[in-house]
mmCIF file of C-alpha atoms and ligand atoms in Angstrom:
data_model
loop_
_atom_site.group_PDB
_atom_site.id
_atom_site.type_symbol
_atom_site.label_atom_id
_atom_site.label_comp_id
_atom_site.label_asym_id
_atom_site.label_seq_id
_atom_site.Cartn_x
_atom_site.Cartn_y
_atom_site.Cartn_z
ATOM 1 C CA MET A 4 125.253 56.396 110.155
ATOM 2 C CA SER A 5 124.738 59.474 112.228
ATOM 3 C CA ILE A 6 121.774 61.693 111.581
ATOM 4 C CA ILE A 7 120.689 65.274 112.151
ATOM 5 C CA LYS A 8 117.252 66.838 112.482
ATOM 6 C CA ALA A 9 116.304 69.458 109.898
ATOM 7 C CA GLU A 10 113.298 71.590 110.786
ATOM 8 C CA TYR A 11 111.551 72.600 107.530
ATOM 9 C CA ILE A 12 109.683 75.887 108.094
ATOM 10 C CA TRP A 13 107.187 77.549 105.763
ATOM 11 C CA ILE A 14 104.591 80.313 105.635
ATOM 12 C CA ASP A 15 101.005 79.076 105.350
ATOM 13 C CA GLY A 16 97.849 80.475 103.732
ATOM 14 C CA THR A 17 95.935 81.674 106.800
ATOM 15 C CA GLU A 18 94.091 84.966 106.205
ATOM 16 C CA PRO A 19 94.430 87.804 106.833
ATOM 17 C CA THR A 20 97.737 86.988 108.566
ATOM 18 C CA PRO A 21 99.674 83.840 107.637
ATOM 19 C CA LEU A 22 101.089 81.524 110.292
ATOM 20 C CA LEU A 23 104.388 79.672 110.380
ATOM 21 C CA ARG A 24 104.340 75.882 110.079
ATOM 22 C CA SER A 25 107.162 73.395 110.473
ATOM 23 C CA LYS A 26 107.988 69.710 110.532
ATOM 24 C CA THR A 27 111.104 67.667 111.116
ATOM 25 C CA ARG A 28 113.075 65.476 108.786
ATOM 26 C CA MET A 29 116.065 63.250 109.558
ATOM 27 C CA LEU A 30 119.019 63.695 107.241
ATOM 28 C CA GLU A 31 122.470 62.158 107.091
ATOM 29 C CA ALA A 32 124.812 64.212 109.227
ATOM 30 C CA ASN A 33 127.389 64.750 106.498
ATOM 31 C CA ILE A 34 124.958 67.111 104.733
ATOM 32 C CA ILE A 35 125.857 69.871 107.195
ATOM 33 C CA GLU A 36 129.216 70.594 105.521
ATOM 34 C CA LYS A 37 127.529 71.063 102.161
ATOM 35 C CA VAL A 38 124.664 73.190 103.519
ATOM 36 C CA LEU A 39 126.821 75.527 105.586
ATOM 37 C CA GLY A 40 129.729 75.404 103.140
ATOM 38 C CA ALA A 41 130.257 78.024 100.494
ATOM 39 C CA ILE A 42 129.904 75.840 97.397
ATOM 40 C CA THR A 43 126.588 73.963 97.518
ATOM 41 C CA GLY A 44 124.721 75.859 100.246
ATOM 42 C CA VAL A 45 121.008 75.430 100.772
ATOM 43 C CA ALA A 46 120.673 73.638 97.411
ATOM 44 C CA ALA A 47 122.213 70.553 99.055
ATOM 45 C CA LEU A 48 118.981 70.038 101.012
ATOM 46 C CA PRO A 49 116.255 67.830 99.548
ATOM 47 C CA THR A 50 112.913 69.336 98.596
ATOM 48 C CA TRP A 51 109.932 68.039 100.549
ATOM 49 C CA GLY A 52 106.143 68.194 100.508
ATOM 50 C CA PHE A 53 103.165 68.735 102.781
ATOM 51 C CA ASP A 54 99.384 68.583 102.866
ATOM 52 C CA GLY A 55 98.291 71.995 101.624
ATOM 53 C CA SER A 56 94.658 71.271 102.433
ATOM 54 C CA SER A 57 95.552 71.555 106.137
ATOM 55 C CA THR A 58 97.275 74.935 105.776
ATOM 56 C CA ASN A 59 94.808 76.861 103.571
ATOM 57 C CA GLN A 60 97.083 76.334 100.582
ATOM 58 C CA ALA A 61 95.281 73.655 98.576
ATOM 59 C CA THR A 62 92.048 71.702 98.254
ATOM 60 C CA GLY A 63 91.728 68.097 99.433
ATOM 61 C CA ASP A 64 91.493 66.659 95.930
ATOM 62 C CA ASP A 65 94.773 68.320 94.891
ATOM 63 C CA SER A 66 96.486 68.691 98.236
ATOM 64 C CA ASP A 67 100.222 68.305 97.628
ATOM 65 C CA CYS A 68 102.398 71.394 97.974
ATOM 66 C CA GLN A 69 106.173 71.362 97.689
ATOM 67 C CA LEU A 70 108.801 72.845 99.983
ATOM 68 C CA PHE A 71 111.902 74.351 98.343
ATOM 69 C CA PRO A 72 114.674 75.103 100.868
ATOM 70 C CA VAL A 73 115.849 78.703 100.441
ATOM 71 C CA PHE A 74 117.674 79.625 103.655
ATOM 72 C CA ALA A 75 119.282 77.437 106.310
ATOM 73 C CA CYS A 76 121.124 78.013 109.566
ATOM 74 C CA ARG A 77 122.137 76.034 112.622
ATOM 75 C CA ASP A 78 119.250 75.228 114.977
ATOM 76 C CA PRO A 79 120.168 76.952 118.255
ATOM 77 C CA LEU A 80 117.369 75.175 120.134
ATOM 78 C CA ARG A 81 118.294 71.599 119.291
ATOM 79 C CA GLY A 82 121.966 72.544 119.063
ATOM 80 C CA GLY A 83 124.710 70.407 117.553
ATOM 81 C CA ASP A 84 124.611 70.018 113.795
ATOM 82 C CA ASN A 85 120.819 70.245 113.604
ATOM 83 C CA LEU A 86 119.395 72.714 111.102
ATOM 84 C CA LEU A 87 116.571 75.189 110.589
ATOM 85 C CA VAL A 88 115.461 75.294 106.966
ATOM 86 C CA LEU A 89 113.224 78.082 105.694
ATOM 87 C CA CYS A 90 111.305 77.007 102.583
ATOM 88 C CA GLU A 91 109.356 78.505 99.734
ATOM 89 C CA VAL A 92 106.029 76.893 98.890
ATOM 90 C CA VAL A 93 105.642 75.824 95.268
ATOM 91 C CA THR A 94 103.038 73.862 93.341
ATOM 92 C CA HIS A 95 103.290 71.550 90.330
ATOM 93 C CA GLY A 96 106.531 71.839 88.445
ATOM 94 C CA GLY A 97 108.000 74.536 90.650
ATOM 95 C CA THR A 98 105.454 77.314 90.066
ATOM 96 C CA PRO A 99 105.419 79.643 93.075
ATOM 97 C CA HIS A 100 102.289 79.155 95.170
ATOM 98 C CA PRO A 101 100.073 82.294 95.431
ATOM 99 C CA THR A 102 101.126 82.556 99.103
ATOM 100 C CA ASN A 103 104.792 82.657 98.047
ATOM 101 C CA THR A 104 105.736 86.339 98.341
ATOM 102 C CA ARG A 105 109.484 85.707 98.432
ATOM 103 C CA ARG A 106 109.860 85.265 94.682
ATOM 104 C CA ALA A 107 108.864 88.871 93.994
ATOM 105 C CA ALA A 108 111.477 90.015 96.513
ATOM 106 C CA THR A 109 114.259 87.990 94.879
ATOM 107 C CA ALA A 110 113.220 89.247 91.431
ATOM 108 C CA ILE A 111 113.420 92.935 92.347
ATOM 109 C CA GLU A 112 116.614 92.306 94.304
ATOM 110 C CA GLU A 113 118.196 90.992 91.116
ATOM 111 C CA ARG A 114 117.116 94.095 89.187
ATOM 112 C CA LEU A 115 118.201 96.562 91.897
ATOM 113 C CA LYS A 116 121.578 95.060 92.797
ATOM 114 C CA ALA A 117 123.442 98.297 92.078
ATOM 115 C CA GLU A 118 121.190 100.274 94.467
ATOM 116 C CA GLU A 119 122.294 98.190 97.486
ATOM 117 C CA CYS A 120 118.991 98.437 99.372
ATOM 118 C CA TRP A 121 119.265 97.991 103.149
ATOM 119 C CA TYR A 122 116.408 97.359 105.559
ATOM 120 C CA GLY A 123 116.142 97.464 109.324
ATOM 121 C CA MET A 124 112.835 96.122 110.620
ATOM 122 C CA GLU A 125 111.703 96.781 114.182
ATOM 123 C CA GLN A 126 109.477 93.853 115.025
ATOM 124 C CA GLU A 127 107.109 94.668 117.882
ATOM 125 C CA TYR A 128 105.075 91.877 119.462
ATOM 126 C CA THR A 129 102.964 91.160 122.519
ATOM 127 C CA MET A 130 103.371 88.212 124.852
ATOM 128 C CA MET A 131 99.988 86.727 125.692
ATOM 129 C CA LYS A 132 99.108 84.481 128.624
ATOM 130 C CA ASP A 133 95.527 83.151 128.884
ATOM 131 C CA ASN A 134 94.418 85.702 126.267
ATOM 132 C CA TYR A 135 95.772 88.725 128.169
ATOM 133 C CA PRO A 136 99.025 90.579 127.593
ATOM 134 C CA LEU A 137 101.645 89.344 130.042
ATOM 135 C CA GLY A 138 101.579 91.708 133.024
ATOM 136 C CA PHE A 139 97.874 92.564 132.747
ATOM 137 C CA PRO A 140 96.134 91.541 136.006
ATOM 138 C CA GLU A 141 93.319 89.011 135.559
ATOM 139 C CA GLY A 142 90.134 90.749 134.431
ATOM 140 C CA GLY A 143 91.643 94.223 134.796
ATOM 141 C CA TYR A 144 94.254 96.687 133.618
ATOM 142 C CA PRO A 145 97.729 97.599 134.819
ATOM 143 C CA GLY A 146 98.743 101.207 135.561
ATOM 144 C CA PRO A 147 98.765 103.498 132.517
ATOM 145 C CA GLN A 148 101.587 103.597 129.956
ATOM 146 C CA GLY A 149 104.724 105.492 130.893
ATOM 147 C CA PRO A 150 107.133 103.380 132.921
ATOM 148 C CA TYR A 151 107.169 100.218 130.783
ATOM 149 C CA TYR A 152 109.154 101.333 127.705
ATOM 150 C CA CYS A 153 112.762 100.198 128.176
ATOM 151 C CA GLY A 154 111.752 99.590 131.789
ATOM 152 C CA VAL A 155 113.649 97.951 134.626
ATOM 153 C CA GLY A 156 112.221 96.021 137.550
ATOM 154 C CA ALA A 157 109.534 93.420 138.165
ATOM 155 C CA GLU A 158 106.785 96.045 138.498
ATOM 156 C CA TYR A 159 107.249 97.137 134.890
ATOM 157 C CA VAL A 160 108.890 94.308 132.992
ATOM 158 C CA PHE A 161 107.279 91.018 132.027
ATOM 159 C CA GLY A 162 108.798 88.147 130.071
ATOM 160 C CA ARG A 163 112.424 89.204 129.961
ATOM 161 C CA GLU A 164 113.619 85.587 130.308
ATOM 162 C CA ILE A 165 111.948 84.805 126.971
ATOM 163 C CA VAL A 166 113.489 87.875 125.324
ATOM 164 C CA GLU A 167 116.998 86.997 126.547
ATOM 165 C CA GLU A 168 116.685 83.393 125.420
ATOM 166 C CA HIS A 169 115.393 84.519 122.025
ATOM 167 C CA MET A 170 118.204 87.029 121.577
ATOM 168 C CA ASP A 171 120.853 84.383 122.356
ATOM 169 C CA ALA A 172 119.181 81.930 119.976
ATOM 170 C CA CYS A 173 119.156 84.465 117.125
ATOM 171 C CA ILE A 174 122.826 85.303 117.666
ATOM 172 C CA LYS A 175 123.728 81.605 117.763
ATOM 173 C CA ALA A 176 121.805 81.025 114.525
ATOM 174 C CA GLY A 177 123.754 83.845 112.882
ATOM 175 C CA LEU A 178 120.710 86.040 112.244
ATOM 176 C CA LYS A 179 121.255 89.766 111.702
ATOM 177 C CA MET A 180 119.551 90.853 114.896
ATOM 178 C CA SER A 181 120.580 94.377 115.856
ATOM 179 C CA GLY A 182 118.880 94.814 119.237
ATOM 180 C CA ILE A 183 115.862 94.412 121.522
ATOM 181 C CA ASN A 184 113.841 96.630 123.859
ATOM 182 C CA ALA A 185 110.808 96.522 126.128
ATOM 183 C CA GLU A 186 107.921 98.479 124.590
ATOM 184 C CA VAL A 187 105.321 100.992 125.756
ATOM 185 C CA MET A 188 102.621 98.504 126.825
ATOM 186 C CA PRO A 189 103.294 95.819 129.464
ATOM 187 C CA GLY A 190 104.154 92.464 127.858
ATOM 188 C CA GLN A 191 105.094 94.224 124.628
ATOM 189 C CA TRP A 192 108.633 93.950 123.227
ATOM 190 C CA GLU A 193 110.609 94.638 120.094
ATOM 191 C CA PHE A 194 113.532 93.070 118.294
ATOM 192 C CA GLN A 195 115.265 94.529 115.258
ATOM 193 C CA ILE A 196 116.588 92.720 112.193
ATOM 194 C CA GLY A 197 119.018 94.616 110.001
ATOM 195 C CA PRO A 198 120.608 96.183 108.162
ATOM 196 C CA ALA A 199 119.899 93.420 105.666
ATOM 197 C CA GLY A 200 119.107 93.040 101.969
ATOM 198 C CA ILE A 201 115.726 92.825 100.231
ATOM 199 C CA THR A 202 115.259 89.060 100.561
ATOM 200 C CA GLU A 203 117.588 88.597 103.489
ATOM 201 C CA VAL A 204 115.569 90.828 105.845
ATOM 202 C CA GLY A 205 112.521 88.597 105.302
ATOM 203 C CA ASP A 206 114.487 85.358 105.639
ATOM 204 C CA HIS A 207 116.038 86.471 108.904
ATOM 205 C CA MET A 208 112.776 87.941 110.171
ATOM 206 C CA TYR A 209 110.809 84.740 109.602
ATOM 207 C CA MET A 210 113.572 82.677 111.225
ATOM 208 C CA ALA A 211 113.572 85.048 114.230
ATOM 209 C CA ARG A 212 109.766 84.856 114.486
ATOM 210 C CA TYR A 213 109.980 81.070 114.348
ATOM 211 C CA LEU A 214 112.531 80.965 117.174
ATOM 212 C CA LEU A 215 110.450 83.377 119.255
ATOM 213 C CA GLY A 216 107.340 81.240 118.842
ATOM 214 C CA ARG A 217 109.213 78.081 119.779
ATOM 215 C CA ILE A 218 110.883 79.581 122.860
ATOM 216 C CA ALA A 219 107.706 81.254 124.148
ATOM 217 C CA GLU A 220 105.891 77.931 123.702
ATOM 218 C CA THR A 221 108.081 76.389 126.422
ATOM 219 C CA TYR A 222 106.846 79.108 128.825
ATOM 220 C CA GLY A 223 103.179 78.619 127.928
ATOM 221 C CA VAL A 224 103.229 82.083 126.358
ATOM 222 C CA ASP A 225 101.761 82.912 122.958
ATOM 223 C CA ILE A 226 103.346 85.569 120.736
ATOM 224 C CA SER A 227 100.791 87.925 119.204
ATOM 225 C CA TYR A 228 101.578 90.119 116.194
ATOM 226 C CA ASP A 229 98.130 91.726 116.454
ATOM 227 C CA ALA A 230 98.374 95.379 115.402
ATOM 228 C CA LYS A 231 96.197 96.487 118.338
ATOM 229 C CA PRO A 232 96.233 93.714 120.955
ATOM 230 C CA ALA A 233 94.686 95.853 123.743
ATOM 231 C CA LYS A 234 91.883 98.242 122.817
ATOM 232 C CA GLY A 235 91.807 101.739 124.278
ATOM 233 C CA ASP A 236 94.665 103.880 125.494
ATOM 234 C CA TRP A 237 97.433 101.401 124.718
ATOM 235 C CA ASN A 238 100.044 101.511 121.979
ATOM 236 C CA GLY A 239 99.540 99.166 119.054
ATOM 237 C CA ALA A 240 102.286 96.944 117.670
ATOM 238 C CA GLY A 241 104.147 97.939 114.535
ATOM 239 C CA CYS A 242 107.052 96.902 112.387
ATOM 240 C CA HIS A 243 108.753 100.209 111.560
ATOM 241 C CA THR A 244 110.848 99.639 108.467
ATOM 242 C CA ASN A 245 114.079 101.596 108.131
ATOM 243 C CA PHE A 246 115.309 101.872 104.584
ATOM 244 C CA SER A 247 118.227 103.208 102.577
ATOM 245 C CA THR A 248 119.931 102.858 99.229
ATOM 246 C CA LYS A 249 123.618 103.405 98.500
ATOM 247 C CA ALA A 250 122.798 106.876 97.134
ATOM 248 C CA MET A 251 120.961 107.791 100.359
ATOM 249 C CA ARG A 252 123.946 106.725 102.464
ATOM 250 C CA GLU A 253 126.459 108.748 100.445
ATOM 251 C CA ASP A 254 127.133 112.509 100.425
ATOM 252 C CA GLY A 255 124.104 114.319 99.019
ATOM 253 C CA GLY A 256 121.899 111.466 100.251
ATOM 254 C CA LEU A 257 119.436 113.722 102.077
ATOM 255 C CA LYS A 258 118.188 115.091 98.767
ATOM 256 C CA VAL A 259 117.680 111.536 97.495
ATOM 257 C CA ILE A 260 115.768 110.726 100.689
ATOM 258 C CA HIS A 261 113.481 113.747 100.228
ATOM 259 C CA GLU A 262 112.767 112.784 96.604
ATOM 260 C CA TYR A 263 112.054 109.245 97.721
ATOM 261 C CA CYS A 264 109.631 110.453 100.433
ATOM 262 C CA GLU A 265 107.780 112.525 97.815
ATOM 263 C CA LYS A 266 107.459 109.374 95.742
ATOM 264 C CA LEU A 267 106.066 107.432 98.715
ATOM 265 C CA GLY A 268 103.462 110.204 98.986
ATOM 266 C CA GLU A 269 101.921 109.545 95.543
ATOM 267 C CA PRO A 270 98.238 108.778 96.230
ATOM 268 C CA ASP A 271 98.067 105.442 94.381
ATOM 269 C CA ARG A 272 101.319 104.334 95.973
ATOM 270 C CA ILE A 273 100.022 105.216 99.453
ATOM 271 C CA ALA A 274 96.966 103.063 98.796
ATOM 272 C CA ARG A 275 99.065 100.116 97.580
ATOM 273 C CA HIS A 276 101.342 100.297 100.600
ATOM 274 C CA LEU A 277 98.546 100.625 103.150
ATOM 275 C CA ALA A 278 96.734 97.643 101.634
ATOM 276 C CA ALA A 279 99.834 95.522 102.336
ATOM 277 C CA TYR A 280 100.855 97.008 105.678
ATOM 278 C CA GLY A 281 98.966 94.513 107.829
ATOM 279 C CA ALA A 282 95.529 93.651 109.203
ATOM 280 C CA GLY A 283 94.218 96.117 111.777
ATOM 281 C CA LEU A 284 96.119 99.055 110.253
ATOM 282 C CA GLU A 285 93.194 101.480 110.674
ATOM 283 C CA GLU A 286 92.859 100.577 114.346
ATOM 284 C CA ARG A 287 96.554 101.172 114.941
ATOM 285 C CA LEU A 288 97.248 104.240 112.766
ATOM 286 C CA THR A 289 94.842 106.581 114.505
ATOM 287 C CA GLY A 290 97.054 109.654 114.805
ATOM 288 C CA ALA A 291 97.537 108.989 118.533
ATOM 289 C CA HIS A 292 100.072 106.693 120.257
ATOM 290 C CA GLU A 293 103.088 107.813 118.197
ATOM 291 C CA THR A 294 101.391 107.260 114.834
ATOM 292 C CA ALA A 295 100.160 109.343 111.917
ATOM 293 C CA SER A 296 96.566 108.677 110.867
ATOM 294 C CA PHE A 297 96.253 106.301 107.927
ATOM 295 C CA ARG A 298 94.135 109.042 106.316
ATOM 296 C CA GLU A 299 97.095 111.384 105.913
ATOM 297 C CA PHE A 300 100.665 111.098 104.646
ATOM 298 C CA LYS A 301 103.470 113.230 105.991
ATOM 299 C CA TYR A 302 107.189 112.954 106.494
ATOM 300 C CA GLY A 303 109.398 114.878 108.850
ATOM 301 C CA VAL A 304 112.642 115.013 110.746
ATOM 302 C CA SER A 305 112.527 113.303 114.140
ATOM 303 C CA ASP A 306 108.705 113.228 113.961
ATOM 304 C CA ARG A 307 107.199 110.113 115.548
ATOM 305 C CA GLY A 308 103.752 111.369 114.592
ATOM 306 C CA ALA A 309 104.644 111.235 110.879
ATOM 307 C CA SER A 310 104.142 108.419 108.373
ATOM 308 C CA ILE A 311 107.833 108.616 107.481
ATOM 309 C CA ARG A 312 110.445 109.793 109.977
ATOM 310 C CA ILE A 313 113.824 111.071 108.877
ATOM 311 C CA PRO A 314 116.108 110.432 111.862
ATOM 312 C CA MET A 315 117.743 113.502 113.380
ATOM 313 C CA ALA A 316 121.215 112.087 112.698
ATOM 314 C CA THR A 317 120.388 111.645 109.006
ATOM 315 C CA ASP A 318 119.225 115.258 108.750
ATOM 316 C CA LEU A 319 122.362 116.517 110.505
ATOM 317 C CA ASP A 320 124.768 114.340 108.477
ATOM 318 C CA GLY A 321 122.998 115.095 105.206
ATOM 319 C CA LYS A 322 122.815 111.359 104.451
ATOM 320 C CA GLY A 323 121.545 108.132 106.000
ATOM 321 C CA TYR A 324 118.135 106.468 105.966
ATOM 322 C CA LEU A 325 114.426 106.956 106.568
ATOM 323 C CA GLU A 326 111.879 105.101 108.690
ATOM 324 C CA ASP A 327 108.498 104.019 107.363
ATOM 325 C CA ARG A 328 106.438 103.939 110.564
ATOM 326 C CA ARG A 329 103.261 102.607 108.968
ATOM 327 C CA PRO A 330 103.800 98.815 108.708
ATOM 328 C CA CYS A 331 101.994 96.791 111.388
ATOM 329 C CA ALA A 332 103.610 94.041 113.457
ATOM 330 C CA ASN A 333 101.840 91.387 111.382
ATOM 331 C CA ILE A 334 103.297 92.399 107.998
ATOM 332 C CA ASP A 335 104.911 90.040 105.539
ATOM 333 C CA PRO A 336 108.491 91.397 105.451
ATOM 334 C CA TYR A 337 109.030 90.202 101.860
ATOM 335 C CA VAL A 338 106.026 92.252 100.694
ATOM 336 C CA VAL A 339 107.012 95.419 102.547
ATOM 337 C CA ALA A 340 110.620 95.133 101.354
ATOM 338 C CA THR A 341 109.427 94.665 97.768
ATOM 339 C CA LEU A 342 107.099 97.690 97.905
ATOM 340 C CA LEU A 343 109.814 99.977 99.262
ATOM 341 C CA ALA A 344 112.196 98.753 96.566
ATOM 342 C CA GLU A 345 109.574 99.363 93.860
ATOM 343 C CA ALA A 346 109.532 103.040 94.832
ATOM 344 C CA VAL A 347 113.256 103.149 94.010
ATOM 345 C CA GLU A 348 112.749 101.439 90.688
ATOM 346 C CA SER A 349 109.854 103.458 89.261
HETATM 347 P P1 ADP B 414 114.033 103.479 116.568
HETATM 348 O O1 ADP B 414 114.874 104.637 117.003
HETATM 349 O O2 ADP B 414 113.009 103.893 115.568
HETATM 350 O O3 ADP B 414 113.455 102.715 117.719
HETATM 351 P P2 ADP B 414 115.737 101.095 116.160
HETATM 352 O O4 ADP B 414 117.068 101.367 116.739
HETATM 353 O O5 ADP B 414 114.806 100.246 116.934
HETATM 354 O O6 ADP B 414 115.054 102.519 115.755
HETATM 355 O O7 ADP B 414 115.894 100.398 114.735
HETATM 356 C C1 ADP B 414 116.601 100.941 113.693
HETATM 357 C C2 ADP B 414 116.920 99.871 112.670
HETATM 358 O O8 ADP B 414 117.425 100.489 111.492
HETATM 359 C C3 ADP B 414 117.978 98.860 113.113
HETATM 360 O O9 ADP B 414 117.591 97.560 112.758
HETATM 361 C C4 ADP B 414 119.210 99.280 112.320
HETATM 362 O O10 ADP B 414 120.049 98.182 112.044
HETATM 363 C C5 ADP B 414 118.574 99.796 111.047
HETATM 364 N N1 ADP B 414 119.426 100.711 110.261
HETATM 365 C C6 ADP B 414 120.455 101.473 110.680
HETATM 366 N N2 ADP B 414 121.016 102.154 109.655
HETATM 367 C C7 ADP B 414 120.314 101.821 108.551
HETATM 368 C C8 ADP B 414 120.396 102.189 107.181
HETATM 369 N N3 ADP B 414 121.322 103.044 106.725
HETATM 370 N N4 ADP B 414 119.505 101.647 106.312
HETATM 371 C C9 ADP B 414 118.562 100.805 106.746
HETATM 372 N N5 ADP B 414 118.435 100.411 108.039
HETATM 373 C C10 ADP B 414 119.293 100.905 108.930
HETATM 374 MN MN1 MN B 415 112.879 100.693 117.774
HETATM 375 MN MN1 MN B 416 109.184 100.295 118.850
HETATM 376 MN MN1 MN B 417 111.103 103.021 115.092
#
């Protein structure tokens, strides 16, 4: 009997920012046709369990949590017919665990099917070596920001081999990655996932984060999603979230976008969004470094100092999408996707 390795991946209960966890299970190789086939899909995979008391998801006297496979793809790192399996965490009898934010995303997705919500998330991150961003000299600082963004050459670019390997892995896994770029601070990079649906953007984002963590591990590099990894005159790390509905993408869409932006500006809604837009938000959204202060809300065309940017092309075409620039790099993509969808619904 030939076997494959299935890597079961889940989101833990670490606060304020959850971590990814994973463990490996051998399965009979013939499962691959069912999992990647159109008929059975991910439901062909067995459920599994783990010790929730070691992941901040349960107490020792009632420690068992369950893993429900929800999204699977080929494992580009192990290759062959091996699989990566993203799981939801559930407790007794299939109740979603409090750390399970995916269920809310699938629920609103079901209700908003006709709206055809699309997301494009720009995941920024910082490569860390010995607790310093890659490219920072030991005990000191590199030259000021300017030449690093989309830079070329060893003086300005650090960690490209990891980025290239990660990009190839995501493509091989079939993830909806749309691009990468070097960012404003040395050692800081971005990859984009999208356009993708409400649940899909989170599934693909977590898979991409998992692959990035695993690849960087082999280089002795740690991936930080800290919203402000270097204090002082250095850009923070965000996860700009581009969003559109079918109505926004069609003729007359610009008006729909403006109405939607007004809705995002409702005071109680602003508060709800900011509370879920990642730890360290106040440190990052200062009003400097291409951000709007978290204390104000504004939207504008082509404005990288606004909370919401309407891209120039969208304004010119009269239809397209908008960019919520507030989410931090450490956001839960399911939560942000759900919040933006809620503003369509209500
Ligand atoms: P920026 O100019 O802000 O750096 P990026 O090119 O990094 O933007 O990211 C833009 C993201 O928006 C990409 O992931 C892209 O796939 C996504 N996107 C493009 N069109 C739409 C749309 N109509 N709705 C939602 N997302 C979109
Ligand atoms: Mn970008
Ligand atoms: Mn960016
Ligand atoms: Mn952006």
